[in-house]
mmCIF file of C-alpha atoms and ligand atoms in Angstrom:
data_model
loop_
_atom_site.group_PDB
_atom_site.id
_atom_site.type_symbol
_atom_site.label_atom_id
_atom_site.label_comp_id
_atom_site.label_asym_id
_atom_site.label_seq_id
_atom_site.Cartn_x
_atom_site.Cartn_y
_atom_site.Cartn_z
ATOM 1 C CA MET A 1 5.008 14.111 26.666
ATOM 2 C CA SER A 2 4.912 14.723 22.940
ATOM 3 C CA ILE A 3 4.589 12.552 19.865
ATOM 4 C CA LYS A 4 5.689 13.925 16.541
ATOM 5 C CA ALA A 5 5.263 12.146 13.228
ATOM 6 C CA VAL A 6 7.276 13.459 10.295
ATOM 7 C CA ASP A 7 6.465 12.272 6.770
ATOM 8 C CA LEU A 8 5.457 8.806 7.945
ATOM 9 C CA ASN A 9 5.022 6.292 5.173
ATOM 10 C CA PHE A 10 4.146 2.662 5.558
ATOM 11 C CA VAL A 11 3.952 -0.124 3.004
ATOM 12 C CA TYR A 12 2.602 -3.578 3.879
ATOM 13 C CA GLY A 13 4.360 -6.416 2.061
ATOM 14 C CA GLY A 14 6.927 -4.129 0.487
ATOM 15 C CA GLY A 15 8.618 -5.693 -2.526
ATOM 16 C CA THR A 16 5.969 -8.421 -2.919
ATOM 17 C CA ALA A 17 3.023 -8.708 -5.296
ATOM 18 C CA PHE A 18 0.760 -7.844 -2.349
ATOM 19 C CA GLU A 19 2.361 -4.484 -1.683
ATOM 20 C CA GLN A 20 -0.099 -2.110 -0.029
ATOM 21 C CA HIS A 21 0.849 1.480 0.632
ATOM 22 C CA ALA A 22 -1.111 2.206 3.840
ATOM 23 C CA LEU A 23 0.280 5.575 4.996
ATOM 24 C CA PHE A 24 1.392 8.521 2.871
ATOM 25 C CA ASP A 25 3.529 11.328 4.340
ATOM 26 C CA VAL A 26 1.608 11.649 7.580
ATOM 27 C CA ASN A 27 2.607 14.592 9.795
ATOM 28 C CA PHE A 28 1.325 15.706 13.173
ATOM 29 C CA GLU A 29 2.358 16.547 16.684
ATOM 30 C CA ILE A 30 0.392 15.486 19.737
ATOM 31 C CA ARG A 31 1.110 17.247 23.009
ATOM 32 C CA ASP A 32 0.685 16.371 26.635
ATOM 33 C CA GLY A 33 -2.878 16.202 27.864
ATOM 34 C CA GLU A 34 -4.613 16.270 24.493
ATOM 35 C CA PHE A 35 -7.689 14.178 23.739
ATOM 36 C CA VAL A 36 -7.372 13.344 20.069
ATOM 37 C CA GLY A 37 -10.038 11.597 18.041
ATOM 38 C CA LEU A 38 -8.862 9.649 15.006
ATOM 39 C CA ILE A 39 -11.505 9.116 12.351
ATOM 40 C CA GLY A 40 -11.651 7.763 8.847
ATOM 41 C CA HIS A 41 -13.414 5.209 6.714
ATOM 42 C CA THR A 42 -12.528 1.507 7.105
ATOM 43 C CA GLY A 43 -9.158 0.918 5.488
ATOM 44 C CA SER A 44 -8.069 4.559 5.748
ATOM 45 C CA GLY A 45 -5.022 3.642 7.844
ATOM 46 C CA LYS A 46 -6.101 4.367 11.432
ATOM 47 C CA SER A 47 -5.010 1.063 12.959
ATOM 48 C CA THR A 48 -1.784 1.079 10.975
ATOM 49 C CA LEU A 49 -1.018 4.608 12.147
ATOM 50 C CA ILE A 50 -1.578 4.012 15.848
ATOM 51 C CA GLN A 51 0.609 0.910 15.845
ATOM 52 C CA HIS A 52 3.471 3.165 14.782
ATOM 53 C CA LEU A 53 3.065 5.286 17.879
ATOM 54 C CA ASN A 54 4.288 2.636 20.289
ATOM 55 C CA GLY A 55 6.783 1.116 17.883
ATOM 56 C CA LEU A 56 4.819 -2.039 17.041
ATOM 57 C CA ILE A 57 5.064 -1.168 13.362
ATOM 58 C CA ARG A 58 8.154 0.529 11.991
ATOM 59 C CA ALA A 59 7.620 3.184 9.333
ATOM 60 C CA SER A 60 8.906 2.414 5.849
ATOM 61 C CA SER A 61 10.159 5.995 5.757
ATOM 62 C CA GLY A 62 9.845 9.131 7.863
ATOM 63 C CA ALA A 63 10.522 9.678 11.527
ATOM 64 C CA LEU A 64 8.684 9.427 14.789
ATOM 65 C CA TYR A 65 9.744 11.405 17.835
ATOM 66 C CA TYR A 66 8.690 10.617 21.363
ATOM 67 C CA ASN A 67 9.597 13.440 23.738
ATOM 68 C CA GLY A 68 11.903 14.785 21.061
ATOM 69 C CA GLU A 69 13.812 11.529 20.565
ATOM 70 C CA ASN A 70 13.711 9.689 17.262
ATOM 71 C CA ILE A 71 12.469 6.218 18.141
ATOM 72 C CA TYR A 72 14.126 4.755 15.049
ATOM 73 C CA GLU A 73 17.563 5.748 16.208
ATOM 74 C CA ASP A 74 19.900 2.855 17.121
ATOM 75 C CA GLY A 75 19.699 1.920 20.756
ATOM 76 C CA TYR A 76 16.332 3.559 21.397
ATOM 77 C CA ASP A 77 14.542 1.772 24.235
ATOM 78 C CA MET A 78 11.445 0.389 22.471
ATOM 79 C CA ARG A 79 10.456 -1.596 25.532
ATOM 80 C CA ALA A 80 10.183 1.569 27.607
ATOM 81 C CA LEU A 81 8.240 3.221 24.780
ATOM 82 C CA ARG A 82 5.699 0.384 24.829
ATOM 83 C CA SER A 83 5.064 0.980 28.524
ATOM 84 C CA LYS A 84 4.675 4.729 28.085
ATOM 85 C CA VAL A 85 2.401 4.502 25.070
ATOM 86 C CA GLY A 86 -0.346 2.056 25.996
ATOM 87 C CA LEU A 87 -2.272 0.567 23.103
ATOM 88 C CA VAL A 88 -5.664 -1.059 23.534
ATOM 89 C CA PHE A 89 -6.416 -3.037 20.391
ATOM 90 C CA GLN A 90 -9.769 -3.440 18.750
ATOM 91 C CA TYR A 91 -11.748 -6.225 20.480
ATOM 92 C CA PRO A 92 -9.125 -6.383 23.234
ATOM 93 C CA GLU A 93 -11.133 -9.018 25.094
ATOM 94 C CA HIS A 94 -9.726 -11.536 22.609
ATOM 95 C CA GLN A 95 -6.442 -11.082 24.417
ATOM 96 C CA LEU A 96 -7.735 -11.878 27.889
ATOM 97 C CA PHE A 97 -6.431 -15.285 28.768
ATOM 98 C CA GLU A 98 -5.587 -15.572 32.452
ATOM 99 C CA ILE A 99 -7.564 -17.557 34.970
ATOM 100 C CA ASP A 100 -8.985 -14.546 36.792
ATOM 101 C CA VAL A 101 -9.325 -10.796 36.341
ATOM 102 C CA LEU A 102 -6.587 -9.756 38.772
ATOM 103 C CA THR A 103 -4.033 -12.200 37.339
ATOM 104 C CA ASP A 104 -4.839 -10.979 33.862
ATOM 105 C CA VAL A 105 -4.269 -7.324 34.735
ATOM 106 C CA CYS A 106 -1.003 -8.260 36.516
ATOM 107 C CA PHE A 107 0.442 -9.562 33.255
ATOM 108 C CA GLY A 108 1.664 -6.175 31.962
ATOM 109 C CA PRO A 109 3.373 -4.919 35.123
ATOM 110 C CA LYS A 110 5.007 -8.329 35.643
ATOM 111 C CA ASN A 111 6.255 -8.204 32.100
ATOM 112 C CA GLN A 112 7.738 -4.806 32.964
ATOM 113 C CA GLY A 113 9.783 -6.595 35.592
ATOM 114 C CA LEU A 114 7.773 -5.843 38.736
ATOM 115 C CA GLY A 115 7.564 -8.418 41.515
ATOM 116 C CA GLU A 116 4.338 -10.176 42.483
ATOM 117 C CA GLU A 117 3.364 -7.709 45.218
ATOM 118 C CA ASP A 118 4.047 -4.540 43.207
ATOM 119 C CA ALA A 119 2.345 -5.939 40.128
ATOM 120 C CA ARG A 120 -0.762 -6.716 42.184
ATOM 121 C CA LYS A 121 -0.793 -3.202 43.571
ATOM 122 C CA LYS A 122 -0.630 -1.674 40.098
ATOM 123 C CA ALA A 123 -3.306 -4.062 38.867
ATOM 124 C CA MET A 124 -5.623 -3.192 41.735
ATOM 125 C CA GLU A 125 -5.188 0.529 41.118
ATOM 126 C CA ALA A 126 -5.856 0.057 37.414
ATOM 127 C CA LEU A 127 -9.013 -1.970 38.063
ATOM 128 C CA LYS A 128 -10.217 0.743 40.393
ATOM 129 C CA LEU A 129 -9.634 3.332 37.660
ATOM 130 C CA VAL A 130 -11.951 1.447 35.320
ATOM 131 C CA GLY A 131 -14.567 1.004 38.003
ATOM 132 C CA LEU A 132 -14.109 -2.693 38.816
ATOM 133 C CA ASP A 133 -13.952 -3.398 42.554
ATOM 134 C CA GLU A 134 -12.562 -6.345 44.542
ATOM 135 C CA SER A 135 -15.568 -8.513 43.809
ATOM 136 C CA TYR A 136 -14.222 -8.928 40.268
ATOM 137 C CA TYR A 137 -10.659 -9.961 41.167
ATOM 138 C CA LYS A 138 -11.280 -13.689 41.292
ATOM 139 C CA GLN A 139 -13.820 -13.878 38.483
ATOM 140 C CA SER A 140 -12.906 -15.455 35.187
ATOM 141 C CA PRO A 141 -12.640 -12.746 32.516
ATOM 142 C CA PHE A 142 -14.787 -14.939 30.298
ATOM 143 C CA GLU A 143 -17.801 -14.722 32.592
ATOM 144 C CA LEU A 144 -18.012 -10.935 32.386
ATOM 145 C CA SER A 145 -20.260 -8.806 30.186
ATOM 146 C CA GLY A 146 -18.854 -7.319 26.987
ATOM 147 C CA GLY A 147 -18.321 -3.920 28.562
ATOM 148 C CA GLN A 148 -16.687 -5.404 31.664
ATOM 149 C CA LYS A 149 -14.306 -7.527 29.593
ATOM 150 C CA ARG A 150 -13.250 -4.451 27.741
ATOM 151 C CA ARG A 151 -12.646 -2.594 30.982
ATOM 152 C CA VAL A 152 -10.421 -5.427 32.189
ATOM 153 C CA ALA A 153 -8.448 -5.145 28.948
ATOM 154 C CA ILE A 154 -8.093 -1.376 29.413
ATOM 155 C CA ALA A 155 -7.000 -1.931 33.012
ATOM 156 C CA GLY A 156 -4.344 -4.330 31.712
ATOM 157 C CA VAL A 157 -2.783 -1.456 29.788
ATOM 158 C CA LEU A 158 -3.344 1.144 32.530
ATOM 159 C CA ALA A 159 -1.531 -1.074 35.026
ATOM 160 C CA MET A 160 1.671 -0.225 33.161
ATOM 161 C CA GLU A 161 1.000 3.454 33.935
ATOM 162 C CA PRO A 162 1.228 4.799 30.405
ATOM 163 C CA GLU A 163 1.547 8.505 29.633
ATOM 164 C CA VAL A 164 -0.538 8.054 26.525
ATOM 165 C CA LEU A 165 -3.489 5.744 26.097
ATOM 166 C CA ILE A 166 -4.458 4.798 22.554
ATOM 167 C CA LEU A 167 -7.724 2.964 22.050
ATOM 168 C CA ASP A 168 -8.758 1.412 18.739
ATOM 169 C CA GLU A 169 -12.555 1.564 18.569
ATOM 170 C CA PRO A 170 -13.062 0.658 22.223
ATOM 171 C CA THR A 171 -16.850 0.844 21.956
ATOM 172 C CA ALA A 172 -17.278 -1.350 18.859
ATOM 173 C CA GLY A 173 -19.963 -3.949 19.389
ATOM 174 C CA LEU A 174 -21.097 -2.690 22.811
ATOM 175 C CA ASP A 175 -24.672 -1.709 23.640
ATOM 176 C CA PRO A 176 -25.356 2.021 24.257
ATOM 177 C CA ARG A 177 -24.955 1.669 27.994
ATOM 178 C CA GLY A 178 -21.652 -0.206 27.774
ATOM 179 C CA ARG A 179 -20.496 2.397 25.274
ATOM 180 C CA ASP A 180 -21.276 5.365 27.492
ATOM 181 C CA GLU A 181 -19.628 3.678 30.475
ATOM 182 C CA ILE A 182 -16.398 3.078 28.599
ATOM 183 C CA LEU A 183 -16.307 6.602 27.172
ATOM 184 C CA ASP A 184 -17.040 8.218 30.531
ATOM 185 C CA GLN A 185 -14.285 6.104 32.044
ATOM 186 C CA ILE A 186 -11.838 7.287 29.369
ATOM 187 C CA LYS A 187 -12.909 10.881 29.908
ATOM 188 C CA ARG A 188 -12.265 10.516 33.626
ATOM 189 C CA LEU A 189 -8.773 9.096 33.002
ATOM 190 C CA HIS A 190 -8.063 12.083 30.831
ATOM 191 C CA GLU A 191 -9.398 14.662 33.262
ATOM 192 C CA GLU A 192 -8.326 13.202 36.578
ATOM 193 C CA LYS A 193 -5.095 11.405 35.703
ATOM 194 C CA GLY A 194 -4.060 13.767 32.907
ATOM 195 C CA ILE A 195 -3.428 10.873 30.540
ATOM 196 C CA THR A 196 -3.143 11.870 26.887
ATOM 197 C CA ILE A 197 -5.827 10.059 24.902
ATOM 198 C CA ILE A 198 -5.910 9.003 21.272
ATOM 199 C CA LEU A 199 -9.268 7.474 20.467
ATOM 200 C CA VAL A 200 -10.273 5.786 17.231
ATOM 201 C CA SER A 201 -14.033 5.871 16.772
ATOM 202 C CA HIS A 202 -16.741 5.683 14.143
ATOM 203 C CA SER A 203 -19.163 7.772 16.132
ATOM 204 C CA MET A 204 -19.092 11.428 15.198
ATOM 205 C CA GLU A 205 -21.379 12.129 18.156
ATOM 206 C CA ASP A 206 -18.801 10.669 20.541
ATOM 207 C CA MET A 207 -16.016 12.557 18.841
ATOM 208 C CA ALA A 208 -17.820 15.890 19.134
ATOM 209 C CA ARG A 209 -18.535 15.205 22.791
ATOM 210 C CA TYR A 210 -15.177 13.949 23.998
ATOM 211 C CA ALA A 211 -12.325 14.937 21.699
ATOM 212 C CA GLY A 212 -10.611 18.316 21.733
ATOM 213 C CA ARG A 213 -9.002 17.637 18.383
ATOM 214 C CA LEU A 214 -9.805 15.442 15.412
ATOM 215 C CA ILE A 215 -7.412 13.927 12.925
ATOM 216 C CA VAL A 216 -9.164 12.649 9.802
ATOM 217 C CA MET A 217 -7.602 9.969 7.606
ATOM 218 C CA ASN A 218 -8.534 9.047 4.060
ATOM 219 C CA HIS A 219 -6.698 6.476 1.906
ATOM 220 C CA GLY A 220 -3.646 6.651 4.140
ATOM 221 C CA GLN A 221 -3.419 10.436 4.159
ATOM 222 C CA LYS A 222 -4.225 12.937 6.849
ATOM 223 C CA VAL A 223 -6.932 15.140 5.338
ATOM 224 C CA PHE A 224 -8.138 17.248 8.282
ATOM 225 C CA ASP A 225 -6.676 18.137 11.666
ATOM 226 C CA GLY A 226 -8.448 20.574 13.985
ATOM 227 C CA THR A 227 -11.058 21.020 16.684
ATOM 228 C CA PRO A 228 -14.296 19.064 16.114
ATOM 229 C CA LYS A 229 -16.017 22.332 15.208
ATOM 230 C CA GLU A 230 -13.380 23.183 12.614
ATOM 231 C CA VAL A 231 -13.451 19.702 11.141
ATOM 232 C CA PHE A 232 -17.238 19.281 11.058
ATOM 233 C CA ARG A 233 -17.558 22.583 9.197
ATOM 234 C CA HIS A 234 -16.275 20.523 6.268
ATOM 235 C CA TYR A 235 -19.192 18.112 6.527
ATOM 236 C CA LYS A 236 -19.772 18.123 2.775
ATOM 237 C CA GLU A 237 -16.179 17.067 2.108
ATOM 238 C CA LEU A 238 -16.395 14.531 4.934
ATOM 239 C CA GLU A 239 -19.378 12.957 3.182
ATOM 240 C CA THR A 240 -17.344 12.446 0.033
ATOM 241 C CA ILE A 241 -14.888 10.308 2.028
ATOM 242 C CA GLY A 242 -17.572 8.203 3.701
ATOM 243 C CA LEU A 243 -17.882 10.223 6.905
ATOM 244 C CA ALA A 244 -20.354 12.795 8.192
ATOM 245 C CA ALA A 245 -20.889 15.419 10.853
ATOM 246 C CA PRO A 246 -22.882 14.555 13.992
ATOM 247 C CA GLN A 247 -26.642 14.265 13.309
ATOM 248 C CA ILE A 248 -27.361 17.391 15.336
ATOM 249 C CA THR A 249 -25.181 19.490 13.023
ATOM 250 C CA TYR A 250 -27.505 18.585 10.140
ATOM 251 C CA VAL A 251 -30.550 19.490 12.232
ATOM 252 C CA VAL A 252 -29.024 22.880 13.039
ATOM 253 C CA HIS A 253 -28.164 23.534 9.389
ATOM 254 C CA GLY A 254 -31.769 22.630 8.505
ATOM 255 C CA LEU A 255 -33.092 25.130 11.049
ATOM 256 C CA LYS A 256 -30.759 27.794 9.734
ATOM 257 C CA GLU A 257 -31.996 27.233 6.190
ATOM 258 C CA LYS A 258 -35.538 27.736 7.479
ATOM 259 C CA GLY A 259 -34.487 31.160 8.763
ATOM 260 C CA VAL A 260 -33.838 30.316 12.409
ATOM 261 C CA ASP A 261 -31.037 32.463 13.847
ATOM 262 C CA ILE A 262 -28.899 29.632 15.257
ATOM 263 C CA ASP A 263 -25.137 29.006 15.327
ATOM 264 C CA SER A 264 -24.401 26.469 12.572
ATOM 265 C CA ASP A 265 -21.182 25.387 14.317
ATOM 266 C CA ILE A 266 -23.146 23.381 16.872
ATOM 267 C CA THR A 267 -21.923 19.776 17.126
ATOM 268 C CA THR A 268 -23.549 18.359 20.272
ATOM 269 C CA VAL A 269 -27.128 17.927 21.428
ATOM 270 C CA GLY A 270 -26.283 19.810 24.633
ATOM 271 C CA GLU A 271 -25.156 22.865 22.687
ATOM 272 C CA ALA A 272 -28.261 22.713 20.496
ATOM 273 C CA ARG A 273 -30.512 22.545 23.545
ATOM 274 C CA GLU A 274 -28.855 25.609 25.042
ATOM 275 C CA ALA A 275 -29.042 27.599 21.814
ATOM 276 C CA ILE A 276 -32.703 26.741 21.297
ATOM 277 C CA LEU A 277 -33.544 27.634 24.896
ATOM 278 C CA LYS A 278 -31.848 31.003 24.446
ATOM 279 C CA LEU A 279 -33.799 31.669 21.260
ATOM 280 C CA TRP A 280 -37.011 30.772 23.051
ATOM 281 C CA GLN A 281 -36.209 33.051 25.990
ATOM 282 C CA LYS A 282 -35.432 35.874 23.587
ATOM 283 C CA LYS A 283 -38.792 35.338 21.880
ATOM 284 C CA GLN A 284 -40.578 35.361 25.260
ATOM 285 C CA ALA A 285 -38.819 38.592 26.246
ATOM 286 C CA GLU A 286 -39.800 40.200 22.938
ATOM 287 C CA LYS A 287 -43.390 39.114 23.448
ATOM 288 C CA SER A 288 -43.684 40.528 26.961
ATOM 289 C CA GLY A 289 -42.006 43.740 25.748
ATOM 290 C CA ASP A 290 -44.751 44.245 23.102
HETATM 291 N N1 ADP B 301 -1.640 -6.963 7.798
HETATM 292 C C1 ADP B 301 -1.921 -6.314 6.655
HETATM 293 N N2 ADP B 301 -1.378 -6.734 5.478
HETATM 294 C C2 ADP B 301 -1.630 -6.068 4.332
HETATM 295 N N3 ADP B 301 -2.404 -4.984 4.234
HETATM 296 C C3 ADP B 301 -2.966 -4.529 5.357
HETATM 297 C C4 ADP B 301 -2.747 -5.167 6.631
HETATM 298 N N4 ADP B 301 -3.447 -4.487 7.588
HETATM 299 C C5 ADP B 301 -4.053 -3.476 6.933
HETATM 300 N N5 ADP B 301 -3.772 -3.495 5.614
HETATM 301 C C6 ADP B 301 -4.237 -2.542 4.576
HETATM 302 O O1 ADP B 301 -3.762 -1.246 4.951
HETATM 303 C C7 ADP B 301 -4.760 -0.266 4.744
HETATM 304 C C8 ADP B 301 -5.073 0.434 6.066
HETATM 305 O O2 ADP B 301 -5.684 -0.501 6.948
HETATM 306 P P1 ADP B 301 -6.005 -0.178 8.464
HETATM 307 O O3 ADP B 301 -4.850 0.540 9.048
HETATM 308 O O4 ADP B 301 -6.430 -1.439 9.098
HETATM 309 O O5 ADP B 301 -7.223 0.834 8.314
HETATM 310 P P2 ADP B 301 -8.383 1.234 9.361
HETATM 311 O O6 ADP B 301 -7.907 0.891 10.736
HETATM 312 O O7 ADP B 301 -8.576 2.695 9.142
HETATM 313 O O8 ADP B 301 -9.604 0.452 8.962
HETATM 314 C C9 ADP B 301 -5.944 -1.000 4.126
HETATM 315 O O9 ADP B 301 -5.860 -0.889 2.732
HETATM 316 C C10 ADP B 301 -5.741 -2.431 4.570
HETATM 317 O O10 ADP B 301 -6.301 -3.322 3.646
HETATM 318 MG MG1 MG B 302 -8.835 -0.335 12.169
#
């Protein structure tokens, strides 16, 4: 699996008075098994960009390659692309509409042309992947908690067995527990099923914890692309575009300024805890050596 964007440009309402240039010459390549975090201020082009990746939006100019094939070439099978690149929209629960959970999750595989029995099998596997057991099958999606609804929506996409799963702010509006559950679920899909993940999120903490790579958008342009550590090193520039590093990075920088010998590249609380413990142990050893 690989997705390659070459000089992608997109203009909403081209040729009208409402013309809005939303993407400017965006380039990147995403390879099999990556966990990519996509960040950027509201309106920076994240949602527009990800809708290009499964062909929902067609670039105004530039090219997009899926497994080396230009998806804009005549005769390209867009329907197959949409099954391989699963897109979970923001507030996906707004798209739940079937009478019960199992029927809802069957919708995608049926739409792919599977028969009743096969579709049910795929749906059941997908529900299992998001941690919803048989007791949920016959429940109305509308009776579930916010986090559960969202898991049903994710299962609906997983049931089509995508190679890439793109999620647009899947934790928005959930309480901390629902948020952690969804993120852990996504992490498990990545680790155990090897699904490539592209995650849009506002939480720098989540990004530092889960993503192996961050792509940062600002006003329709890609401005940073690297590991979370590389990207958060630019925390001062991130602030100028309405973003920030994880809170813990600021704490660590504060300690460093006070003369504490700590790695300023730390981006998670776990790393900070380890570094501080090591410093403490070193101090203890020095003391007992005196
Ligand atoms: N349907 C639309 N019609 C016109 N402009 C749009 C539409 N959707 C988004 N935009 C504009 O495109 C830009 C990028 O928006 P979007 O991709 O939604 O950003 P993000 O997801 O990062 O918040 C913004 O300026 C937004 O106002
Ligand atoms: Mg958006």
